[in-house]
XYZ file of C-alpha atoms in Angstrom:
672
model
C -22.672 14.641 16.394
C -19.338 16.422 16.575
C -19.435 16.440 20.379
C -20.363 12.764 20.538
C -17.832 11.395 18.057
C -15.206 14.116 17.802
C -15.554 14.130 14.014
C -14.957 17.513 12.399
C -14.454 16.235 8.868
C -17.889 17.195 7.573
C -19.578 20.500 7.012
C -22.987 21.653 5.869
C -22.155 20.692 2.284
C -21.741 17.050 3.271
C -25.451 16.839 4.099
C -26.625 18.870 1.155
C -28.025 21.793 3.155
C -26.234 24.805 1.782
C -26.878 26.554 -1.528
C -24.238 28.163 -3.693
C -25.760 31.534 -2.764
C -25.370 30.875 0.962
C -22.024 31.890 2.418
C -19.974 29.127 3.974
C -19.082 31.165 7.049
C -22.718 31.720 7.937
C -23.487 28.044 7.456
C -20.665 27.004 9.778
C -21.890 29.447 12.423
C -25.405 28.113 12.151
C -24.139 24.560 12.454
C -22.080 25.279 15.557
C -24.827 24.318 17.986
C -26.112 21.401 15.956
C -26.535 18.284 18.113
C -28.588 15.064 18.078
C -31.239 16.276 20.552
C -31.955 19.411 18.560
C -32.111 17.325 15.393
C -34.663 14.981 16.996
C -36.918 17.891 17.916
C -36.544 19.593 14.551
C -37.317 16.380 12.674
C -40.644 16.145 14.518
C -41.417 19.815 13.845
C -40.665 19.596 10.144
C -42.792 16.494 9.653
C -45.710 18.013 11.580
C -45.312 21.249 9.642
C -45.393 19.512 6.274
C -48.426 17.445 7.269
C -50.406 20.495 8.437
C -49.423 22.495 5.371
C -50.547 19.682 3.095
C -53.859 19.386 4.964
C -54.542 23.138 4.652
C -53.993 23.059 0.906
C -55.773 19.761 0.227
C -58.573 21.454 -1.772
C -56.095 23.381 -3.924
C -55.522 20.780 -6.616
C -52.722 22.597 -8.420
C -50.666 22.981 -5.250
C -51.074 19.522 -3.750
C -48.374 17.872 -5.879
C -45.898 20.624 -5.095
C -46.494 20.325 -1.367
C -46.089 16.553 -1.499
C -42.830 16.906 -3.412
C -41.577 19.334 -0.804
C -42.563 16.953 1.986
C -40.707 14.092 0.254
C -37.578 16.170 -0.137
C -37.500 17.304 3.490
C -37.993 13.765 4.770
C -35.517 12.234 2.348
C -32.883 14.629 3.589
C -32.964 12.542 6.756
C -31.208 9.694 4.921
C -27.851 11.479 4.565
C -28.307 12.567 8.176
C -28.730 8.909 9.032
C -25.358 8.124 7.484
C -23.669 10.635 9.820
C -25.514 9.973 13.054
C -24.119 6.403 13.386
C -24.954 5.050 16.841
C -27.578 7.677 17.758
C -29.683 7.424 14.633
C -31.671 4.319 15.608
C -33.178 5.867 18.726
C -33.630 9.278 17.050
C -35.531 8.163 13.980
C -37.338 4.965 14.982
C -40.688 6.806 14.945
C -40.256 7.452 11.196
C -39.791 3.808 10.177
C -43.415 3.354 9.166
C -43.576 6.367 6.881
C -43.866 5.349 3.261
C -42.610 8.778 2.203
C -38.971 7.956 3.102
C -37.399 6.466 0.006
C -34.001 4.983 -0.834
C -33.450 7.198 -3.871
C -31.689 9.941 -1.944
C -29.381 10.897 -4.792
C -32.308 11.834 -7.068
C -33.868 13.954 -4.337
C -30.644 15.855 -3.756
C -30.497 16.446 -7.503
C -33.942 18.081 -7.286
C -32.851 20.102 -4.290
C -29.849 21.394 -6.211
C -31.909 22.169 -9.289
C -34.660 24.159 -7.588
C -32.545 25.865 -4.958
C -34.181 24.527 -1.750
C -31.039 24.002 0.306
C -30.722 27.549 1.578
C -34.256 27.634 3.035
C -34.043 24.170 4.552
C -30.660 24.980 6.095
C -32.153 28.081 7.687
C -35.042 26.064 9.110
C -32.560 23.673 10.712
C -30.440 26.566 12.011
C -33.448 27.943 13.919
C -33.033 25.129 16.454
C -35.712 24.218 18.991
C -36.763 27.868 19.415
C -38.192 28.120 15.904
C -41.882 28.905 15.982
C -44.386 27.107 13.834
C -45.372 30.372 12.133
C -41.781 31.322 11.285
C -40.981 27.911 9.851
C -44.305 27.859 8.013
C -43.535 31.182 6.370
C -40.183 29.842 5.214
C -41.851 26.788 3.672
C -44.399 28.976 1.875
C -41.527 31.002 0.387
C -39.956 27.740 -0.605
C -43.188 26.610 -2.274
C -43.450 29.832 -4.271
C -39.848 29.385 -5.423
C -40.698 25.856 -6.525
C -43.620 27.090 -8.614
C -41.538 29.870 -10.159
C -38.635 27.616 -11.077
C -40.919 24.979 -12.553
C -42.558 27.654 -14.674
C -39.165 28.735 -15.964
C -38.206 25.128 -16.557
C -41.368 24.497 -18.594
C -40.368 27.399 -20.877
C -36.854 25.940 -21.396
C -35.305 28.853 -19.528
C -32.210 27.878 -17.535
C -32.023 29.263 -14.028
C -28.627 31.014 -13.677
C -26.300 29.095 -11.366
C -22.562 29.326 -10.780
C -21.129 26.079 -12.130
C -17.423 25.267 -12.273
C -16.300 22.273 -14.293
C -13.176 20.320 -13.395
C -11.273 18.453 -16.084
C -10.444 15.132 -14.422
C -8.470 13.911 -17.420
C -5.745 16.558 -17.360
C -2.327 16.006 -15.790
C -2.688 17.119 -12.168
C 1.061 17.077 -11.602
C 1.670 19.802 -14.201
C 0.213 22.564 -12.004
C -1.312 21.033 -8.847
C -1.976 24.412 -7.192
C -4.025 25.624 -10.142
C -5.915 22.341 -10.233
C -6.659 22.552 -6.524
C -8.145 26.026 -6.972
C -10.444 24.568 -9.645
C -11.546 21.836 -7.239
C -12.225 24.295 -4.423
C -14.231 26.635 -6.658
C -16.278 23.717 -7.953
C -16.908 22.376 -4.440
C -18.009 25.833 -3.256
C -20.721 25.765 -5.936
C -21.541 22.047 -5.665
C -20.697 20.938 -2.127
C -22.692 17.698 -2.457
C -21.335 16.650 -5.842
C -20.023 13.172 -5.099
C -17.797 13.006 -8.171
C -16.029 16.190 -7.063
C -15.607 14.939 -3.500
C -14.195 11.601 -4.649
C -11.800 13.054 -7.218
C -10.597 15.743 -4.823
C -9.864 13.137 -2.139
C -7.742 11.167 -4.598
C -6.035 14.405 -5.758
C -5.087 15.308 -2.165
C -3.880 11.751 -1.556
C -1.967 11.013 -4.741
C -0.806 14.441 -5.981
C -0.645 16.843 -3.035
C 0.269 14.332 -0.339
C -2.048 16.158 2.107
C -3.146 13.024 3.932
C -5.164 14.669 6.713
C -7.411 16.553 4.304
C -7.520 13.549 1.983
C -8.865 11.446 4.848
C -11.534 14.082 5.557
C -12.770 13.979 1.970
C -12.552 10.187 1.746
C -14.731 9.902 4.850
C -17.044 12.600 3.525
C -17.422 10.560 0.344
C -18.178 7.426 2.357
C -21.016 9.267 4.112
C -22.479 10.346 0.775
C -25.283 8.083 -0.515
C -23.343 7.438 -3.719
C -20.132 6.731 -1.817
C -21.576 3.572 -0.278
C -22.053 1.976 -3.690
C -19.278 3.503 -5.794
C -16.671 0.771 -6.254
C -13.937 3.153 -7.459
C -14.256 5.464 -4.467
C -14.352 2.516 -2.062
C -11.249 1.014 -3.677
C -9.353 4.302 -3.422
C -10.410 4.638 0.229
C -9.222 1.128 1.001
C -5.864 1.813 -0.631
C -5.489 5.028 1.383
C -6.251 3.425 4.738
C -4.059 0.438 3.874
C -0.963 2.279 2.639
C -1.091 5.634 4.416
C -2.905 5.008 7.705
C -2.015 1.293 8.112
C -5.583 0.772 9.372
C -5.869 -2.741 7.978
C -9.176 -3.663 9.633
C -10.923 -0.596 8.217
C -9.319 -1.199 4.806
C -10.582 -4.795 4.870
C -14.118 -3.572 5.670
C -14.030 -1.094 2.785
C -12.716 -3.702 0.330
C -15.535 -6.038 1.397
C -18.068 -3.236 0.960
C -16.753 -2.482 -2.539
C -17.214 -6.119 -3.610
C -20.788 -6.149 -2.307
C -21.616 -2.792 -3.899
C -22.611 -4.371 -7.178
C -21.065 -3.838 -10.591
C -18.164 -1.663 -11.545
C -15.417 -3.651 -9.787
C -12.218 -2.927 -11.670
C -9.256 -5.160 -12.405
C -7.107 -2.815 -10.308
C -9.338 -3.394 -7.279
C -8.972 -7.159 -7.555
C -5.194 -6.817 -7.905
C -4.982 -4.472 -4.924
C -7.031 -6.754 -2.705
C -5.010 -9.818 -3.723
C -1.822 -7.966 -2.797
C -3.436 -6.785 0.457
C -4.446 -10.302 1.542
C -0.995 -11.579 0.648
C 1.035 -8.850 2.332
C -1.018 -8.283 5.470
C -2.527 -11.696 6.157
C -0.262 -14.057 4.228
C -3.424 -15.519 2.706
C -2.094 -17.197 -0.453
C -5.351 -18.938 -1.419
C -7.512 -15.806 -1.225
C -4.871 -13.836 -3.101
C -4.831 -16.477 -5.844
C -8.642 -16.338 -6.083
C -8.660 -12.570 -6.661
C -5.729 -12.662 -9.088
C -7.699 -15.188 -11.154
C -10.811 -12.979 -10.939
C -8.786 -10.110 -12.367
C -7.523 -12.316 -15.208
C -11.063 -13.567 -15.872
C -12.293 -9.975 -16.055
C -9.695 -9.355 -18.769
C -10.455 -12.579 -20.655
C -12.442 -10.717 -23.312
C -9.913 -7.884 -23.570
C -7.284 -7.569 -26.231
C -3.557 -7.378 -25.460
C -3.579 -3.626 -26.131
C -5.588 -3.096 -22.921
C -3.133 -1.286 -20.575
C -4.174 -3.518 -17.680
C -3.420 -6.671 -19.652
C 0.310 -6.536 -18.951
C -0.060 -5.353 -15.354
C -2.393 -8.204 -14.478
C -0.307 -10.963 -16.042
C 2.957 -9.602 -14.608
C 1.452 -9.511 -11.098
C 0.183 -13.071 -11.369
C 3.472 -14.302 -12.866
C 5.399 -12.895 -9.902
C 2.848 -14.434 -7.538
C 3.203 -17.870 -9.188
C 6.981 -17.707 -8.957
C 7.273 -16.351 -5.408
C 4.379 -18.011 -3.575
C 3.276 -21.012 -5.639
C 6.810 -21.889 -6.814
C 5.267 -22.722 -10.188
C 7.906 -21.699 -12.715
C 5.964 -23.002 -15.704
C 2.877 -20.903 -14.917
C 5.060 -17.898 -14.112
C 6.885 -18.126 -17.454
C 3.554 -18.466 -19.290
C 2.113 -15.301 -17.749
C 5.347 -13.343 -18.265
C 5.123 -14.215 -21.963
C 1.436 -13.217 -22.072
C 2.275 -9.848 -20.530
C 4.841 -9.209 -23.266
C 2.271 -9.983 -25.984
C 0.796 -6.525 -25.413
C 0.634 -4.222 -28.406
C 3.082 -1.781 -26.796
C 4.802 -3.733 -24.026
C 6.320 -1.861 -21.134
C 10.133 -2.223 -21.157
C 10.106 -2.801 -17.395
C 7.983 -5.913 -17.924
C 10.685 -7.326 -20.190
C 13.129 -6.565 -17.360
C 10.924 -8.491 -14.913
C 10.944 -11.482 -17.248
C 14.725 -11.198 -17.610
C 15.195 -11.254 -13.844
C 12.938 -14.306 -13.626
C 14.994 -16.109 -16.285
C 18.233 -15.161 -14.531
C 16.978 -16.743 -11.292
C 15.535 -19.897 -12.821
C 17.995 -20.739 -15.606
C 21.718 -21.377 -15.107
C 22.480 -19.943 -18.545
C 22.144 -16.144 -18.585
C 21.731 -15.941 -22.379
C 17.910 -15.810 -22.315
C 17.954 -13.182 -19.568
C 20.417 -11.062 -21.571
C 18.128 -11.301 -24.626
C 15.199 -9.941 -22.602
C 17.308 -7.065 -21.256
C 18.325 -6.156 -24.805
C 14.670 -6.394 -25.855
C 13.778 -3.902 -23.115
C 16.510 -1.518 -24.290
C 15.264 -1.758 -27.876
C 11.789 -0.757 -26.686
C 13.189 2.363 -24.988
C 16.961 3.000 -25.075
C 16.646 6.047 -22.803
C 14.702 4.351 -19.994
C 16.794 4.953 -16.884
C 15.135 2.152 -14.921
C 15.935 -0.408 -17.624
C 19.530 0.803 -17.753
C 19.893 0.525 -13.986
C 18.605 -3.070 -13.937
C 20.810 -3.935 -16.901
C 23.835 -2.466 -15.116
C 23.139 -4.657 -12.072
C 22.762 -7.690 -14.328
C 26.082 -6.964 -16.051
C 27.706 -6.557 -12.649
C 26.415 -9.949 -11.506
C 27.728 -11.519 -14.702
C 31.180 -10.061 -14.075
C 31.197 -7.476 -16.894
C 32.621 -4.651 -14.807
C 33.372 -2.071 -17.531
C 30.006 -2.507 -19.249
C 28.240 -2.280 -15.885
C 30.060 0.953 -14.988
C 29.063 2.543 -18.306
C 25.430 1.469 -17.857
C 25.356 2.844 -14.287
C 26.874 6.154 -15.430
C 24.323 6.493 -18.219
C 21.448 5.623 -15.886
C 22.499 8.157 -13.199
C 22.716 10.875 -15.857
C 19.036 10.214 -16.691
C 17.621 9.499 -13.214
C 19.354 12.224 -11.215
C 17.004 11.937 -8.207
C 16.606 8.161 -7.965
C 17.937 7.242 -4.518
C 17.897 3.491 -5.180
C 19.921 3.835 -8.365
C 22.653 5.677 -6.466
C 22.598 2.924 -3.847
C 23.168 0.299 -6.539
C 25.992 2.369 -7.978
C 27.500 2.730 -4.481
C 27.476 -1.022 -3.903
C 29.057 -1.486 -7.314
C 31.998 0.658 -6.190
C 32.168 -1.224 -2.888
C 32.621 -4.490 -4.762
C 35.600 -3.042 -6.642
C 37.659 -2.928 -3.456
C 38.902 -0.557 -0.771
C 40.423 1.866 -3.279
C 36.916 2.747 -4.455
C 35.313 3.308 -1.029
C 35.494 7.080 -1.475
C 33.416 6.835 -4.667
C 31.027 4.476 -2.875
C 30.575 6.885 0.035
C 29.917 9.726 -2.407
C 27.229 7.672 -4.147
C 25.649 6.735 -0.789
C 25.531 10.420 0.184
C 23.838 11.284 -3.117
C 21.252 8.591 -2.425
C 20.508 9.924 1.055
C 20.181 13.468 -0.316
C 17.631 12.251 -2.861
C 15.351 10.957 -0.093
C 16.246 11.793 3.497
C 13.430 9.759 5.055
C 13.612 6.556 3.003
C 14.461 3.703 5.418
C 16.114 1.523 2.753
C 18.466 4.330 1.748
C 19.372 5.032 5.362
C 19.924 1.403 6.217
C 22.092 0.771 3.141
C 24.359 3.623 4.145
C 24.405 2.240 7.706
C 25.398 -1.196 6.438
C 28.271 0.279 4.440
C 29.474 2.329 7.424
C 29.249 -0.691 9.724
C 30.820 -3.417 7.596
C 33.385 -1.542 5.526
C 34.246 1.556 7.567
C 33.663 0.101 11.080
C 31.915 3.372 11.894
C 29.398 2.161 14.513
C 28.273 5.645 15.433
C 27.347 6.593 11.861
C 25.696 3.212 11.260
C 23.615 3.483 14.420
C 22.585 7.049 13.577
C 21.302 6.090 10.105
C 19.452 3.009 11.405
C 17.812 4.979 14.209
C 16.806 7.850 11.893
C 15.239 5.347 9.494
C 13.187 3.802 12.332
C 12.255 7.166 13.901
C 11.135 8.730 10.621
C 9.142 5.642 9.637
C 7.535 4.304 12.845
C 4.921 2.371 10.849
C 7.412 0.781 8.444
C 7.975 -2.841 9.442
C 11.249 -3.121 7.529
C 12.753 0.001 9.103
C 11.961 -1.291 12.597
C 13.273 -4.747 11.699
C 16.569 -3.384 10.359
C 17.204 -1.377 13.517
C 16.362 -4.432 15.623
C 18.901 -6.478 13.662
C 21.519 -3.741 14.054
C 21.018 -3.612 17.828
C 21.307 -7.391 18.116
C 24.366 -7.943 15.919
C 26.594 -4.927 16.478
C 28.682 -5.859 19.503
C 29.927 -2.399 20.610
C 26.352 -1.095 20.686
C 24.477 -4.340 21.344
C 21.192 -3.827 23.189
C 19.177 -7.054 23.226
C 16.203 -5.666 25.135
C 15.668 -2.786 22.703
C 16.319 -5.145 19.816
C 13.531 -7.463 20.976
C 11.162 -4.512 21.358
C 11.857 -3.356 17.805
C 11.381 -6.886 16.473
C 7.979 -7.071 18.194
C 7.007 -3.608 16.918
C 7.947 -4.682 13.397
C 5.778 -7.811 13.642
C 2.829 -5.740 14.857
C 3.001 -3.816 11.575
C 3.460 -6.713 9.185
C 3.877 -10.496 9.517
C 6.543 -10.868 6.854
C 7.935 -14.420 6.697
C 11.571 -13.285 6.698
C 11.015 -10.984 9.702
C 9.460 -13.869 11.637
C 12.405 -16.124 10.771
C 14.969 -13.437 11.630
C 13.289 -12.926 15.002
C 13.336 -16.697 15.492
C 17.095 -16.684 14.874
C 17.445 -13.848 17.399
C 15.438 -15.802 19.989
C 17.575 -18.936 19.901
C 20.948 -17.229 19.420
C 20.598 -14.394 21.943
C 17.738 -15.377 24.261
C 18.266 -19.179 24.225
C 14.521 -19.576 23.730
C 14.430 -22.556 21.360
C 10.711 -23.297 21.711
C 9.747 -19.741 20.830
C 12.202 -19.796 17.926
C 10.687 -22.979 16.481
C 7.171 -21.566 16.788
C 8.254 -18.422 14.897
C 10.015 -20.444 12.193
C 6.906 -22.602 11.686
C 4.682 -19.535 11.521
C 6.906 -17.747 9.020
C 7.262 -20.727 6.698
C 3.519 -21.398 6.888
C 2.985 -17.958 5.311
C 5.605 -18.450 2.624
C 8.620 -20.723 2.230
C 11.354 -18.211 1.426
C 14.976 -19.167 0.819
C 16.011 -17.066 3.823
C 13.557 -18.786 6.181
C 14.337 -22.303 4.964
C 18.077 -21.693 5.257
C 18.007 -20.404 8.849
C 15.433 -22.949 9.996
C 17.738 -25.673 8.664
C 20.660 -24.257 10.677
C 18.434 -24.169 13.795
C 17.248 -27.768 13.366
C 20.809 -28.979 12.843
C 22.352 -27.088 15.777
C 19.590 -27.058 18.394
C 17.358 -30.026 17.556
C 19.885 -32.429 15.977
C 17.272 -33.182 13.312
C 19.624 -33.965 10.429
C 16.991 -35.439 8.103
C 14.679 -32.416 8.206
C 17.570 -29.921 8.200
C 19.027 -31.499 5.051
C 15.652 -31.323 3.313
C 15.266 -27.629 4.173
C 18.778 -26.819 2.928
C 17.980 -28.455 -0.422
C 14.716 -26.502 -0.776
C 16.427 -23.234 0.173
C 19.119 -23.709 -2.475
C 16.509 -24.742 -5.016
C 14.780 -21.381 -4.505
C 18.003 -19.368 -4.397
C 20.933 -21.337 -5.865
C 23.319 -18.361 -5.682
C 22.988 -17.771 -1.908
C 26.614 -17.933 -0.758
C 25.784 -18.202 2.956
C 23.358 -21.072 2.361
C 25.984 -22.892 0.261
C 28.570 -22.525 3.047
C 26.176 -23.625 5.796
C 25.009 -26.616 3.755
C 28.609 -27.664 3.156
C 29.233 -27.433 6.913
C 26.124 -29.543 7.536
C 27.287 -32.197 5.040
C 30.635 -32.435 6.801
C 29.272 -32.606 10.354
C 26.058 -34.582 9.959
C 26.836 -36.858 7.028
C 30.666 -36.801 6.661
C 30.039 -36.253 2.958
C 33.168 -34.232 2.178
C 32.938 -34.675 -1.581
C 29.522 -32.981 -1.722
C 30.731 -30.332 0.730
C 33.649 -29.537 -1.589
C 31.247 -29.198 -4.529
C 29.025 -26.673 -2.737
C 31.997 -24.686 -1.428
C 33.411 -24.535 -4.950
C 30.064 -23.111 -6.138
C 30.203 -20.516 -3.381
C 33.781 -19.576 -4.327
C 32.714 -18.930 -7.925
C 30.105 -16.477 -6.623
C 32.448 -14.842 -4.082
C 36.061 -15.476 -5.186
C 37.581 -12.845 -2.869
C 36.405 -14.245 0.492
C 39.553 -15.461 2.322
C 37.572 -17.476 4.910
C 35.749 -19.306 2.141
C 39.044 -20.126 0.410
C 40.484 -21.427 3.695
C 37.377 -23.553 4.350
C 37.561 -25.093 0.881
C 41.240 -25.928 1.399
C 40.435 -27.627 4.725
C 37.759 -29.777 3.103
C 40.109 -30.742 0.296
C 42.810 -31.723 2.811
C 40.189 -33.769 4.620
C 39.308 -35.544 1.414
C 42.932 -36.383 0.812
C 43.756 -37.419 4.383
C 40.229 -38.532 5.478
C 40.696 -36.395 8.598
C 38.682 -33.267 9.482
C 40.955 -30.287 9.924
C 39.868 -28.927 13.298
C 37.086 -26.665 12.163
C 34.983 -25.145 14.923
C 31.357 -26.359 14.903
C 29.974 -23.044 16.115
C 27.897 -20.809 13.899
C 29.322 -17.370 13.181
C 27.067 -14.639 14.446
C 26.997 -12.537 11.305
C 26.657 -15.298 8.742
C 24.116 -13.633 6.490
C 24.680 -9.932 6.979
C 23.163 -7.473 9.371
C 19.641 -7.908 8.116
C 19.584 -11.676 8.439
C 20.102 -11.912 12.158
C 22.344 -14.978 12.002
C 23.609 -17.781 9.890
C 27.124 -18.756 9.056
C 28.449 -22.248 9.605
C 31.233 -24.375 10.958
C 33.333 -24.194 7.824
C 34.022 -20.496 7.948
C 31.003 -18.542 8.978
C 29.937 -16.821 5.792
C 30.545 -13.240 4.754
C 28.854 -10.484 6.693
């Protein structure tokens, strides 16, 4: 089987053919020459041997039951073999289909094998290969039969047969001493190599605690081949998560999720939530995601608010309602339900605060929720960091600086917190760039391979320091270290397309395509569409990409840039105006969208009064942008003289920042 499929992830213990008394090295040597042809021959020999042995002892009434039990066990061991033989098993075992002795209850048989110590003898019979004589194998089975009788005698007298058993405490904190815990797992697996619970827990331990993904995959696959692994919903869910997040094997993950739902009972709320997120993120399937979110909520319908999954489930669905269904009423309802928990998580109050900040013009309710979160846990660094960002957005600079300082003293290794603090210093002006660069460096040191950290530093170097070399280095390192991260590839593609001294449109297109192979994110599709019409002059391809992205989800970014495209390239003023309105409804504080919409109102509708109103809103959000101030003055002069002040109708290339891939407008282009 190893030669046919190249799979080395299983050993003798995966089939249940090695006893705790049998040394692993000897078993691996015996298995070295194991192949499907030898197995086919041995299967025939064992069945013939059992039949003849049973016939010889037919008149010994006391032995007949024992012999039949032995025959059942040997034949039922073919079922785990069947799980491993994949494509070859049908031709190898078709002659056994009619035997009534092969049962589906493999797990119970392996339990008997473990209890009475048969595995060593059976493994030796298999290791004999095709050269094993009938007499030699028969002698081994007779020894096996005598051991069966002896152990059953001991069992009838309530005498426990000594056996090395190692228990593993699954409930303890693995992160406290992972090396010690791993030794416990390995000792337990050496004694119980076919214990499915051990295999499953060890796979998750290697995945979640040790980060040893190659070995984790081996044990996940070994668990899937186990008879219990095919019907254990928890193991299947963990496998699906591993192949989705770590291996990016979405087809295999989909198959495993489907298998877990058809496995019967035991489907957890977490599994439903994971699959809903999977369908949403990978396939953009909003309806299926909604179905599984509602299944998770239904599963919790009889639970009380103190159930730890209560809050998680309602928070996830609230964010889904807000982002994908654009149903603010339902989102608010589920945020409030999440906070009805007996001991609400402070970060859930933060999530509700951010929702209120986005959906209500008055920040009072959002501030109340932030203060509620701080009352729940005043020393929570994450809450402090979000509160600092909120204070910064509200213009409370001194309070924000104190909150950032307190948060960084608690979360000393949080790369994203240092990035937020760095951007805070950037907003204070050029005199604070040294402090910003220091904070960016701290963030990179916290996580050298994180693509977001690298790209943020690159953006700062590009826009504020005009250091193209440093910016390109950080973008490239982010993409190289994360070749399966769609966002890292997308960011480097945007950098290559927008940075004029290092512009490389061919490589940029390749990175855009590589990013879309990993994940069909709506904003990536729309950014690539902008690239296609701005740099490649491929309007038809751009419109197809815009339509595809907005069909997955109507984001403010996608609506905004599609509106600019329709206005500039298609002269479709009616549809462009509608998209601008929807974009600003989703994100009313988007400065670039406000500027572009004002430009559209001036050019397409000559509505200078409305244009002035939107530019004034943008100036409140970004009062230090000189181009925005100049654009507003031009519109006001136009209103007073009813004459447009010579503004260029072209769209500035960097209208929405490096990551947007375009934007801007005729009034002044928007800030990079």
